PDB file of C-alpha atoms in Angstrom:
ATOM      1  CA  UNK A 155      95.341  91.724  66.426  1.00 47.00           C
ATOM      2  CA  UNK A 156      95.317  93.282  69.906  1.00 53.00           C
ATOM      3  CA  UNK A 157      94.919  96.995  70.467  1.00 53.00           C
ATOM      4  CA  UNK A 158      98.114  98.889  71.241  1.00 57.00           C
ATOM      5  CA  UNK A 159      98.094 100.643  74.599  1.00 62.00           C
ATOM      6  CA  UNK A 160      98.232 104.385  74.143  1.00 78.00           C
ATOM      7  CA  UNK A 161     100.565 106.547  76.170  1.00 82.00           C
ATOM      8  CA  UNK A 162     104.066 107.910  76.396  1.00 87.00           C
ATOM      9  CA  UNK A 163     107.249 105.939  75.890  1.00 89.00           C
ATOM     10  CA  UNK A 164     108.694 106.951  79.243  1.00 94.00           C
ATOM     11  CA  UNK A 165     111.019 104.837  81.356  1.00 96.00           C
ATOM     12  CA  UNK A 166     112.277 105.040  84.941  1.00 97.00           C
ATOM     13  CA  UNK A 167     111.371 104.427  88.568  1.00 98.00           C
ATOM     14  CA  UNK A 168     109.002 106.420  90.751  1.00 98.00           C
ATOM     15  CA  UNK A 169     109.273 105.842  94.491  1.00 98.00           C
ATOM     16  CA  UNK A 170     105.862 106.302  96.080  1.00 98.00           C
ATOM     17  CA  UNK A 171     105.334 106.684  99.822  1.00 98.00           C
ATOM     18  CA  UNK A 172     102.134 104.643  99.845  1.00 97.00           C
ATOM     19  CA  UNK A 173      99.475 105.705 102.349  1.00 97.00           C
ATOM     20  CA  UNK A 174      97.205 103.273 104.177  1.00 96.00           C
ATOM     21  CA  UNK A 175      93.860 102.367 102.665  1.00 95.00           C
ATOM     22  CA  UNK A 176      94.828 101.773  99.033  1.00 95.00           C
ATOM     23  CA  UNK A 177      96.038  98.692  97.175  1.00 93.00           C
ATOM     24  CA  UNK A 178      99.395  98.483  95.448  1.00 94.00           C
ATOM     25  CA  UNK A 179      97.640  97.907  92.120  1.00 94.00           C
ATOM     26  CA  UNK A 180      95.623 101.106  92.564  1.00 96.00           C
ATOM     27  CA  UNK A 181      98.844 103.049  93.175  1.00 97.00           C
ATOM     28  CA  UNK A 182     100.390 101.648  89.990  1.00 97.00           C
ATOM     29  CA  UNK A 183      97.295 102.601  87.998  1.00 96.00           C
ATOM     30  CA  UNK A 184      97.423 106.145  89.393  1.00 97.00           C
ATOM     31  CA  UNK A 185     101.118 106.489  88.536  1.00 97.00           C
ATOM     32  CA  UNK A 186     100.549 105.238  85.003  1.00 96.00           C
ATOM     33  CA  UNK A 187      97.688 107.730  84.595  1.00 96.00           C
ATOM     34  CA  UNK A 188      99.702 110.640  86.045  1.00 97.00           C
ATOM     35  CA  UNK A 189     102.611 110.030  83.658  1.00 97.00           C
ATOM     36  CA  UNK A 190     100.356 108.957  80.775  1.00 95.00           C
ATOM     37  CA  UNK A 191     102.716 105.978  80.517  1.00 95.00           C
ATOM     38  CA  UNK A 192     102.223 102.988  78.252  1.00 93.00           C
ATOM     39  CA  UNK A 193     103.452 100.480  80.796  1.00 94.00           C
ATOM     40  CA  UNK A 194     103.897 100.309  84.573  1.00 95.00           C
ATOM     41  CA  UNK A 195     104.462  97.731  87.289  1.00 94.00           C
ATOM     42  CA  UNK A 196     105.586  97.568  90.910  1.00 94.00           C
ATOM     43  CA  UNK A 197     108.247  95.685  92.845  1.00 93.00           C
ATOM     44  CA  UNK A 198     106.770  93.976  95.894  1.00 86.00           C
ATOM     45  CA  UNK A 199     103.149  94.240  96.986  1.00 88.00           C
ATOM     46  CA  UNK A 200     102.218  96.084 100.166  1.00 91.00           C
ATOM     47  CA  UNK A 201      99.011  95.203 102.021  1.00 89.00           C
ATOM     48  CA  UNK A 202      96.298  97.871 101.630  1.00 90.00           C
ATOM     49  CA  UNK A 203      96.749  99.132 105.209  1.00 92.00           C
ATOM     50  CA  UNK A 204     100.560  99.151 105.014  1.00 95.00           C
ATOM     51  CA  UNK A 205     102.502 102.322 104.213  1.00 97.00           C
ATOM     52  CA  UNK A 206     105.941 103.174 102.849  1.00 98.00           C
ATOM     53  CA  UNK A 207     108.045 102.337  99.815  1.00 97.00           C
ATOM     54  CA  UNK A 208     106.193 101.154  96.757  1.00 97.00           C
ATOM     55  CA  UNK A 209     108.638 101.292  93.851  1.00 97.00           C
ATOM     56  CA  UNK A 210     106.787 101.721  90.550  1.00 98.00           C
ATOM     57  CA  UNK A 211     108.572 101.013  87.264  1.00 97.00           C
ATOM     58  CA  UNK A 212     107.593 102.673  83.999  1.00 97.00           C
ATOM     59  CA  UNK A 213     108.375 101.516  80.469  1.00 96.00           C
ATOM     60  CA  UNK A 214     111.730  99.783  80.053  1.00 96.00           C
ATOM     61  CA  UNK A 215     112.319  99.931  83.827  1.00 97.00           C
ATOM     62  CA  UNK A 216     109.712  97.167  84.206  1.00 96.00           C
ATOM     63  CA  UNK A 217     112.446  94.818  82.949  1.00 96.00           C
ATOM     64  CA  UNK A 218     114.399  95.563  86.150  1.00 96.00           C
ATOM     65  CA  UNK A 219     111.478  94.827  88.522  1.00 96.00           C
ATOM     66  CA  UNK A 220     112.775  91.338  89.484  1.00 94.00           C
ATOM     67  CA  UNK A 221     115.984  92.833  90.859  1.00 94.00           C
ATOM     68  CA  UNK A 222     114.111  95.146  93.244  1.00 95.00           C
ATOM     69  CA  UNK A 223     111.646  92.388  94.163  1.00 92.00           C
ATOM     70  CA  UNK A 224     114.608  90.182  95.109  1.00 93.00           C
ATOM     71  CA  UNK A 225     116.446  92.937  97.013  1.00 94.00           C
ATOM     72  CA  UNK A 226     116.651  93.246 100.795  1.00 96.00           C
ATOM     73  CA  UNK A 227     113.888  95.293 102.435  1.00 97.00           C
ATOM     74  CA  UNK A 228     113.357  96.940 105.819  1.00 98.00           C
ATOM     75  CA  UNK A 229     110.097  97.163 107.751  1.00 98.00           C
ATOM     76  CA  UNK A 230     108.986  98.982 110.879  1.00 98.00           C
ATOM     77  CA  UNK A 231     105.892  97.477 112.506  1.00 98.00           C
ATOM     78  CA  UNK A 232     103.871  97.330 115.696  1.00 98.00           C
ATOM     79  CA  UNK A 233     102.573  94.049 117.109  1.00 98.00           C
ATOM     80  CA  UNK A 234      99.518  93.889 119.352  1.00 98.00           C
ATOM     81  CA  UNK A 235     100.170  91.258 122.001  1.00 98.00           C
ATOM     82  CA  UNK A 236      97.391  89.234 123.605  1.00 98.00           C
ATOM     83  CA  UNK A 237      95.247  88.729 120.505  1.00 98.00           C
ATOM     84  CA  UNK A 238      95.395  86.579 117.383  1.00 97.00           C
ATOM     85  CA  UNK A 239      93.256  87.418 114.340  1.00 95.00           C
ATOM     86  CA  UNK A 240      92.248  85.362 111.314  1.00 91.00           C
ATOM     87  CA  UNK A 241      94.122  87.769 109.012  1.00 91.00           C
ATOM     88  CA  UNK A 242      97.144  88.251 111.335  1.00 94.00           C
ATOM     89  CA  UNK A 243      96.493  92.005 111.256  1.00 93.00           C
ATOM     90  CA  UNK A 244      94.025  94.473 112.742  1.00 94.00           C
ATOM     91  CA  UNK A 245      91.596  94.113 109.822  1.00 90.00           C
ATOM     92  CA  UNK A 246      90.560  90.599 110.846  1.00 91.00           C
ATOM     93  CA  UNK A 247      88.423  88.982 113.521  1.00 92.00           C
ATOM     94  CA  UNK A 248      89.928  88.117 116.903  1.00 97.00           C
ATOM     95  CA  UNK A 249      90.143  84.325 117.109  1.00 94.00           C
ATOM     96  CA  UNK A 250      92.184  83.899 120.309  1.00 97.00           C
ATOM     97  CA  UNK A 251      93.086  85.992 123.363  1.00 97.00           C
ATOM     98  CA  UNK A 252      95.523  85.735 126.230  1.00 97.00           C
ATOM     99  CA  UNK A 253      96.224  87.655 129.429  1.00 97.00           C
ATOM    100  CA  UNK A 254      99.923  86.756 129.292  1.00 96.00           C
ATOM    101  CA  UNK A 255     102.301  89.627 128.599  1.00 97.00           C
ATOM    102  CA  UNK A 256     106.001  88.816 128.101  1.00 97.00           C
ATOM    103  CA  UNK A 257     108.772  91.047 129.392  1.00 97.00           C
ATOM    104  CA  UNK A 258     111.068  92.980 127.070  1.00 98.00           C
ATOM    105  CA  UNK A 259     113.856  90.494 127.780  1.00 97.00           C
ATOM    106  CA  UNK A 260     111.594  87.562 126.906  1.00 98.00           C
ATOM    107  CA  UNK A 261     110.666  89.263 123.626  1.00 98.00           C
ATOM    108  CA  UNK A 262     114.316  89.920 122.737  1.00 97.00           C
ATOM    109  CA  UNK A 263     115.194  86.306 123.500  1.00 97.00           C
ATOM    110  CA  UNK A 264     112.373  85.026 121.293  1.00 98.00           C
ATOM    111  CA  UNK A 265     113.372  87.194 118.330  1.00 98.00           C
ATOM    112  CA  UNK A 266     116.486  85.087 117.784  1.00 96.00           C
ATOM    113  CA  UNK A 267     114.486  82.157 116.439  1.00 96.00           C
ATOM    114  CA  UNK A 268     113.159  84.401 113.642  1.00 97.00           C
ATOM    115  CA  UNK A 269     116.542  85.532 112.296  1.00 97.00           C
ATOM    116  CA  UNK A 270     118.816  83.916 109.745  1.00 97.00           C
ATOM    117  CA  UNK A 271     117.433  81.343 107.327  1.00 97.00           C
ATOM    118  CA  UNK A 272     113.961  80.426 108.550  1.00 96.00           C
ATOM    119  CA  UNK A 273     110.859  78.685 107.245  1.00 96.00           C
ATOM    120  CA  UNK A 274     107.697  80.776 107.300  1.00 94.00           C
ATOM    121  CA  UNK A 275     104.060  79.829 106.724  1.00 89.00           C
ATOM    122  CA  UNK A 276     102.183  82.602 104.838  1.00 86.00           C
ATOM    123  CA  UNK A 277      99.005  84.057 106.374  1.00 82.00           C
ATOM    124  CA  UNK A 278      95.678  82.439 105.449  1.00 72.00           C
ATOM    125  CA  UNK A 279      94.743  85.787 103.925  1.00 59.00           C
ATOM    126  CA  UNK A 280      97.592  86.065 101.428  1.00 59.00           C
ATOM    127  CA  UNK A 281      98.132  86.054  97.674  1.00 60.00           C
ATOM    128  CA  UNK A 282      99.696  82.580  97.725  1.00 60.00           C
ATOM    129  CA  UNK A 283      98.072  80.357  95.100  1.00 62.00           C
ATOM    130  CA  UNK A 284      96.402  77.075  96.079  1.00 60.00           C
ATOM    131  CA  UNK A 285      95.427  74.973  93.064  1.00 59.00           C
ATOM    132  CA  UNK A 286      95.451  78.114  90.944  1.00 61.00           C
ATOM    133  CA  UNK A 287      93.333  80.181  93.339  1.00 62.00           C
ATOM    134  CA  UNK A 288      94.500  82.904  95.721  1.00 65.00           C
ATOM    135  CA  UNK A 289      94.508  81.822  99.369  1.00 57.00           C
ATOM    136  CA  UNK A 290      92.683  84.976 100.491  1.00 57.00           C
ATOM    137  CA  UNK A 291      89.713  84.135  98.256  1.00 63.00           C
ATOM    138  CA  UNK A 292      89.347  80.731  99.897  1.00 57.00           C
ATOM    139  CA  UNK A 293      89.855  82.244 103.342  1.00 54.00           C
ATOM    140  CA  UNK A 294      87.046  84.736 102.708  1.00 63.00           C
ATOM    141  CA  UNK A 295      84.767  81.755 102.083  1.00 56.00           C
ATOM    142  CA  UNK A 296      85.660  80.411 105.498  1.00 63.00           C
ATOM    143  CA  UNK A 297      88.029  77.694 104.289  1.00 60.00           C
ATOM    144  CA  UNK A 298      91.042  76.881 106.452  1.00 71.00           C
ATOM    145  CA  UNK A 299      94.074  75.779 104.468  1.00 60.00           C
ATOM    146  CA  UNK A 300      97.393  74.160 105.275  1.00 69.00           C
ATOM    147  CA  UNK A 301      99.851  76.435 103.523  1.00 73.00           C
ATOM    148  CA  UNK A 302     103.351  75.154 102.909  1.00 82.00           C
ATOM    149  CA  UNK A 303     106.201  76.845 104.756  1.00 87.00           C
ATOM    150  CA  UNK A 304     108.540  78.911 102.589  1.00 90.00           C
ATOM    151  CA  UNK A 305     112.176  79.863 103.102  1.00 94.00           C
ATOM    152  CA  UNK A 306     112.984  83.412 104.206  1.00 95.00           C
ATOM    153  CA  UNK A 307     116.252  85.100 105.117  1.00 97.00           C
ATOM    154  CA  UNK A 308     115.939  87.576 107.993  1.00 98.00           C
ATOM    155  CA  UNK A 309     119.079  89.647 108.448  1.00 98.00           C
ATOM    156  CA  UNK A 310     117.855  91.606 111.471  1.00 97.00           C
ATOM    157  CA  UNK A 311     114.832  91.614 113.780  1.00 98.00           C
ATOM    158  CA  UNK A 312     115.071  94.068 116.656  1.00 98.00           C
ATOM    159  CA  UNK A 313     112.918  95.403 119.488  1.00 98.00           C
ATOM    160  CA  UNK A 314     112.733  99.183 119.053  1.00 98.00           C
ATOM    161  CA  UNK A 315     110.169 100.278 121.632  1.00 98.00           C
ATOM    162  CA  UNK A 316     107.528  99.030 124.074  1.00 98.00           C
ATOM    163  CA  UNK A 317     104.850 101.759 124.205  1.00 97.00           C
ATOM    164  CA  UNK A 318     102.785  99.760 126.686  1.00 97.00           C
ATOM    165  CA  UNK A 319     102.232  96.187 127.875  1.00 97.00           C
ATOM    166  CA  UNK A 320     100.039  95.373 124.878  1.00 98.00           C
ATOM    167  CA  UNK A 321     102.239  96.709 122.079  1.00 98.00           C
ATOM    168  CA  UNK A 322     105.783  96.213 120.828  1.00 98.00           C
ATOM    169  CA  UNK A 323     107.517  98.063 117.989  1.00 98.00           C
ATOM    170  CA  UNK A 324     109.922  96.015 115.888  1.00 98.00           C
ATOM    171  CA  UNK A 325     112.203  96.560 112.897  1.00 98.00           C
ATOM    172  CA  UNK A 326     113.088  93.834 110.415  1.00 98.00           C
ATOM    173  CA  UNK A 327     115.471  93.572 107.473  1.00 98.00           C
ATOM    174  CA  UNK A 328     114.718  90.582 105.282  1.00 97.00           C
ATOM    175  CA  UNK A 329     114.918  89.115 101.805  1.00 95.00           C
ATOM    176  CA  UNK A 330     112.288  88.337  99.209  1.00 91.00           C
ATOM    177  CA  UNK A 331     108.918  86.869 100.124  1.00 86.00           C
ATOM    178  CA  UNK A 332     108.686  87.753 103.805  1.00 88.00           C
ATOM    179  CA  UNK A 333     105.317  88.223 105.514  1.00 91.00           C
ATOM    180  CA  UNK A 334     105.506  90.592 108.471  1.00 95.00           C
ATOM    181  CA  UNK A 335     102.069  89.367 109.552  1.00 95.00           C
ATOM    182  CA  UNK A 336     103.489  85.850 109.870  1.00 95.00           C
ATOM    183  CA  UNK A 337     106.339  87.149 112.029  1.00 97.00           C
ATOM    184  CA  UNK A 338     103.809  88.795 114.374  1.00 97.00           C
ATOM    185  CA  UNK A 339     101.640  85.678 114.489  1.00 96.00           C
ATOM    186  CA  UNK A 340     104.548  83.296 115.103  1.00 97.00           C
ATOM    187  CA  UNK A 341     106.223  85.576 117.656  1.00 98.00           C
ATOM    188  CA  UNK A 342     102.966  85.751 119.631  1.00 98.00           C
ATOM    189  CA  UNK A 343     102.711  81.955 119.515  1.00 97.00           C
ATOM    190  CA  UNK A 344     106.338  81.516 120.621  1.00 97.00           C
ATOM    191  CA  UNK A 345     105.745  83.876 123.559  1.00 98.00           C
ATOM    192  CA  UNK A 346     102.498  82.111 124.482  1.00 97.00           C
ATOM    193  CA  UNK A 347     100.479  85.311 124.263  1.00 97.00           C
ATOM    194  CA  UNK A 348      99.228  85.518 120.634  1.00 97.00           C
ATOM    195  CA  UNK A 349      99.906  88.531 118.410  1.00 97.00           C
ATOM    196  CA  UNK A 350      98.983  90.397 115.239  1.00 98.00           C
ATOM    197  CA  UNK A 351     100.212  93.423 113.277  1.00 97.00           C
ATOM    198  CA  UNK A 352      98.470  96.741 113.921  1.00 97.00           C
ATOM    199  CA  UNK A 353     100.686  98.972 111.755  1.00 97.00           C
ATOM    200  CA  UNK A 354     103.317  98.307 109.109  1.00 97.00           C
ATOM    201  CA  UNK A 355     105.670 100.547 107.153  1.00 98.00           C
ATOM    202  CA  UNK A 356     108.244  99.566 104.532  1.00 98.00           C
ATOM    203  CA  UNK A 357     111.165 101.860 105.298  1.00 98.00           C
ATOM    204  CA  UNK A 358     113.329 100.939 102.324  1.00 97.00           C
ATOM    205  CA  UNK A 359     113.443  98.467  99.468  1.00 96.00           C
ATOM    206  CA  UNK A 360     116.780  97.889  97.747  1.00 95.00           C
ATOM    207  CA  UNK A 361     118.087 101.365  96.798  1.00 96.00           C
ATOM    208  CA  UNK A 362     114.735 103.113  97.397  1.00 97.00           C
ATOM    209  CA  UNK A 363     113.788 104.823 100.690  1.00 97.00           C
ATOM    210  CA  UNK A 364     110.386 105.928 101.966  1.00 96.00           C
ATOM    211  CA  UNK A 365     111.680 109.366 102.948  1.00 95.00           C
ATOM    212  CA  UNK A 366     112.399 110.023  99.257  1.00 95.00           C
ATOM    213  CA  UNK A 367     108.965 108.847  98.168  1.00 97.00           C
ATOM    214  CA  UNK A 368     106.342 110.919  96.375  1.00 97.00           C
ATOM    215  CA  UNK A 369     102.950 111.298  98.050  1.00 97.00           C
ATOM    216  CA  UNK A 370      99.709 110.571  96.214  1.00 97.00           C
ATOM    217  CA  UNK A 371      98.688 114.181  96.856  1.00 97.00           C
ATOM    218  CA  UNK A 372     101.757 115.430  94.959  1.00 97.00           C
ATOM    219  CA  UNK A 373     101.090 112.890  92.231  1.00 96.00           C
ATOM    220  CA  UNK A 374      97.572 114.298  91.793  1.00 96.00           C
ATOM    221  CA  UNK A 375      98.847 117.884  91.885  1.00 97.00           C
ATOM    222  CA  UNK A 376     101.515 117.374  89.223  1.00 97.00           C
ATOM    223  CA  UNK A 377      99.735 114.775  87.074  1.00 95.00           C
ATOM    224  CA  UNK A 378     100.282 115.115  83.314  1.00 94.00           C
ATOM    225  CA  UNK A 379     102.857 117.903  83.838  1.00 94.00           C
ATOM    226  CA  UNK A 380     106.538 118.121  82.886  1.00 93.00           C
ATOM    227  CA  UNK A 381     107.336 118.913  86.514  1.00 96.00           C
ATOM    228  CA  UNK A 382     106.297 115.400  87.552  1.00 96.00           C
ATOM    229  CA  UNK A 383     108.940 113.924  85.250  1.00 95.00           C
ATOM    230  CA  UNK A 384     111.610 115.440  87.493  1.00 96.00           C
ATOM    231  CA  UNK A 385     110.708 112.895  90.202  1.00 97.00           C
ATOM    232  CA  UNK A 386     111.375 109.961  87.890  1.00 97.00           C
ATOM    233  CA  UNK A 387     114.557 108.087  88.767  1.00 97.00           C
ATOM    234  CA  UNK A 388     116.807 106.371  86.210  1.00 96.00           C
ATOM    235  CA  UNK A 389     116.084 102.842  85.083  1.00 96.00           C
ATOM    236  CA  UNK A 390     119.652 102.005  86.111  1.00 97.00           C
ATOM    237  CA  UNK A 391     118.824 102.389  89.825  1.00 96.00           C
ATOM    238  CA  UNK A 392     116.870  99.155  89.576  1.00 95.00           C
ATOM    239  CA  UNK A 393     120.140  97.371  88.771  1.00 96.00           C
ATOM    240  CA  UNK A 394     122.063  98.670  91.782  1.00 93.00           C
ATOM    241  CA  UNK A 395     122.707  95.181  93.214  1.00 92.00           C
ATOM    242  CA  UNK A 396     124.320  93.871  89.999  1.00 94.00           C
ATOM    243  CA  UNK A 397     127.877  94.555  88.775  1.00 94.00           C
ATOM    244  CA  UNK A 398     128.082  97.178  86.025  1.00 95.00           C
ATOM    245  CA  UNK A 399     130.103  96.409  82.894  1.00 95.00           C
ATOM    246  CA  UNK A 400     131.031  99.162  80.459  1.00 95.00           C
ATOM    247  CA  UNK A 401     130.375  98.116  76.886  1.00 96.00           C
ATOM    248  CA  UNK A 402     132.493  99.139  73.946  1.00 95.00           C
ATOM    249  CA  UNK A 403     130.704 100.940  71.095  1.00 95.00           C
ATOM    250  CA  UNK A 404     130.753  97.776  69.015  1.00 96.00           C
ATOM    251  CA  UNK A 405     129.713  95.688  72.014  1.00 96.00           C
ATOM    252  CA  UNK A 406     126.762  97.968  72.769  1.00 96.00           C
ATOM    253  CA  UNK A 407     125.559  97.691  69.180  1.00 96.00           C
ATOM    254  CA  UNK A 408     125.672  93.893  69.345  1.00 97.00           C
ATOM    255  CA  UNK A 409     123.950  93.790  72.724  1.00 97.00           C
ATOM    256  CA  UNK A 410     121.107  95.986  71.481  1.00 96.00           C
ATOM    257  CA  UNK A 411     120.465  93.343  68.840  1.00 95.00           C
ATOM    258  CA  UNK A 412     120.386  90.593  71.452  1.00 96.00           C
ATOM    259  CA  UNK A 413     123.848  89.233  70.716  1.00 96.00           C
ATOM    260  CA  UNK A 414     126.845  88.830  73.059  1.00 97.00           C
ATOM    261  CA  UNK A 415     128.848  92.029  73.190  1.00 96.00           C
ATOM    262  CA  UNK A 416     132.335  92.974  74.358  1.00 95.00           C
ATOM    263  CA  UNK A 417     132.610  94.744  77.712  1.00 95.00           C
ATOM    264  CA  UNK A 418     135.499  96.259  79.602  1.00 91.00           C
ATOM    265  CA  UNK A 419     136.904  94.658  82.743  1.00 70.00           C
ATOM    266  CA  UNK A 420     135.008  94.999  86.003  1.00 74.00           C
ATOM    267  CA  UNK A 421     134.508  93.259  89.339  1.00 80.00           C
ATOM    268  CA  UNK A 422     132.250  90.665  87.728  1.00 88.00           C
ATOM    269  CA  UNK A 423     133.496  87.093  87.608  1.00 90.00           C
ATOM    270  CA  UNK A 424     132.839  84.467  84.957  1.00 92.00           C
ATOM    271  CA  UNK A 425     129.190  83.380  85.129  1.00 93.00           C
ATOM    272  CA  UNK A 426     127.988  86.376  87.170  1.00 94.00           C
ATOM    273  CA  UNK A 427     124.760  88.122  86.288  1.00 96.00           C
ATOM    274  CA  UNK A 428     125.610  91.727  85.416  1.00 96.00           C
ATOM    275  CA  UNK A 429     124.499  94.681  83.322  1.00 96.00           C
ATOM    276  CA  UNK A 430     126.251  96.565  80.557  1.00 96.00           C
ATOM    277  CA  UNK A 431     126.178 100.317  80.094  1.00 96.00           C
ATOM    278  CA  UNK A 432     127.215 102.604  77.274  1.00 96.00           C
ATOM    279  CA  UNK A 433     127.491 106.364  77.803  1.00 94.00           C
ATOM    280  CA  UNK A 434     126.034 105.823  81.289  1.00 91.00           C
ATOM    281  CA  UNK A 435     122.832 104.156  80.126  1.00 95.00           C
ATOM    282  CA  UNK A 436     121.850 100.512  80.576  1.00 97.00           C
ATOM    283  CA  UNK A 437     122.026  98.469  77.389  1.00 97.00           C
ATOM    284  CA  UNK A 438     121.382  94.925  78.628  1.00 97.00           C
ATOM    285  CA  UNK A 439     121.358  92.493  81.530  1.00 97.00           C
ATOM    286  CA  UNK A 440     122.895  89.080  81.136  1.00 96.00           C
ATOM    287  CA  UNK A 441     125.687  86.684  82.044  1.00 96.00           C
ATOM    288  CA  UNK A 442     129.345  87.726  81.969  1.00 95.00           C
ATOM    289  CA  UNK A 443     131.657  85.281  80.214  1.00 93.00           C
ATOM    290  CA  UNK A 444     135.256  85.901  79.133  1.00 89.00           C
ATOM    291  CA  UNK A 445     135.042  89.573  78.252  1.00 92.00           C
ATOM    292  CA  UNK A 446     131.511  89.472  76.875  1.00 94.00           C
ATOM    293  CA  UNK A 447     128.019  89.935  78.253  1.00 96.00           C
ATOM    294  CA  UNK A 448     125.525  87.362  76.991  1.00 97.00           C
ATOM    295  CA  UNK A 449     122.223  89.238  77.215  1.00 97.00           C
ATOM    296  CA  UNK A 450     118.983  87.937  78.736  1.00 96.00           C
ATOM    297  CA  UNK A 451     117.186  91.319  78.711  1.00 95.00           C
ATOM    298  CA  UNK A 452     117.851  94.213  76.333  1.00 97.00           C
ATOM    299  CA  UNK A 453     116.809  97.818  77.042  1.00 97.00           C
ATOM    300  CA  UNK A 454     115.417  99.998  74.303  1.00 92.00           C
ATOM    301  CA  UNK A 455     116.315 103.469  75.517  1.00 82.00           C
TER     302      UNK A 455
END
């Protein structure tokens, strides 16, 4: 029989404004420690040198992680033109250089081919699994791999600033699974000048914004205190992209037991994924059919 993890039964979301130089997993571990929480997880990994929104779920909110992972996200990043690296960011070794420097108009014209539904090859140094092993582990051993292209929806990709001939600042809004480093690499290739990311910030992720994020310094300062709990956001915010159904008292009781429960009318259509609430709190997520929600996840709160 496994040991039960000690800690508080606390549920909700904490938005962290992640600094550079720390892994996403390390941030999650720090949040779990600060809240003395039994369970924690995050929605969408950020590279160690990237900054911005890292949404950390505690307790029952971990059941809503997939909905934030799948949500649209916005990034602000700077591309260094004229150099390609083996990691597609500034942490790697320069593997190609070019003296070519495209104009602003040429850059804007090239951005069009990276919007809409595109296919994107992940970086060699990425967490993609190859025969059960992470690509970055093989890349560290000097192995070059042919990674399969993956679909990505890019809603917007805009030129924001051109600080100098060597650098361009871009903003991107995209769906799940996008690699900003791949955008920089492929844009540099399309422009014939090479390119890699030198700075990256996730501005928002679904309903969560970096400007509302908690710093690690504040997390350390308020760790294990009641004051820190005030920064915890409701579990329900992780369901913002799904229709809300209001359950009847009887329906809520059935849903809590994992059975279909009656819900009041809403904007949801037959077959839609939705969530049911009772007294303002999430009871379950599931499929809406003919006045009932058929639960796939039940919340114990």
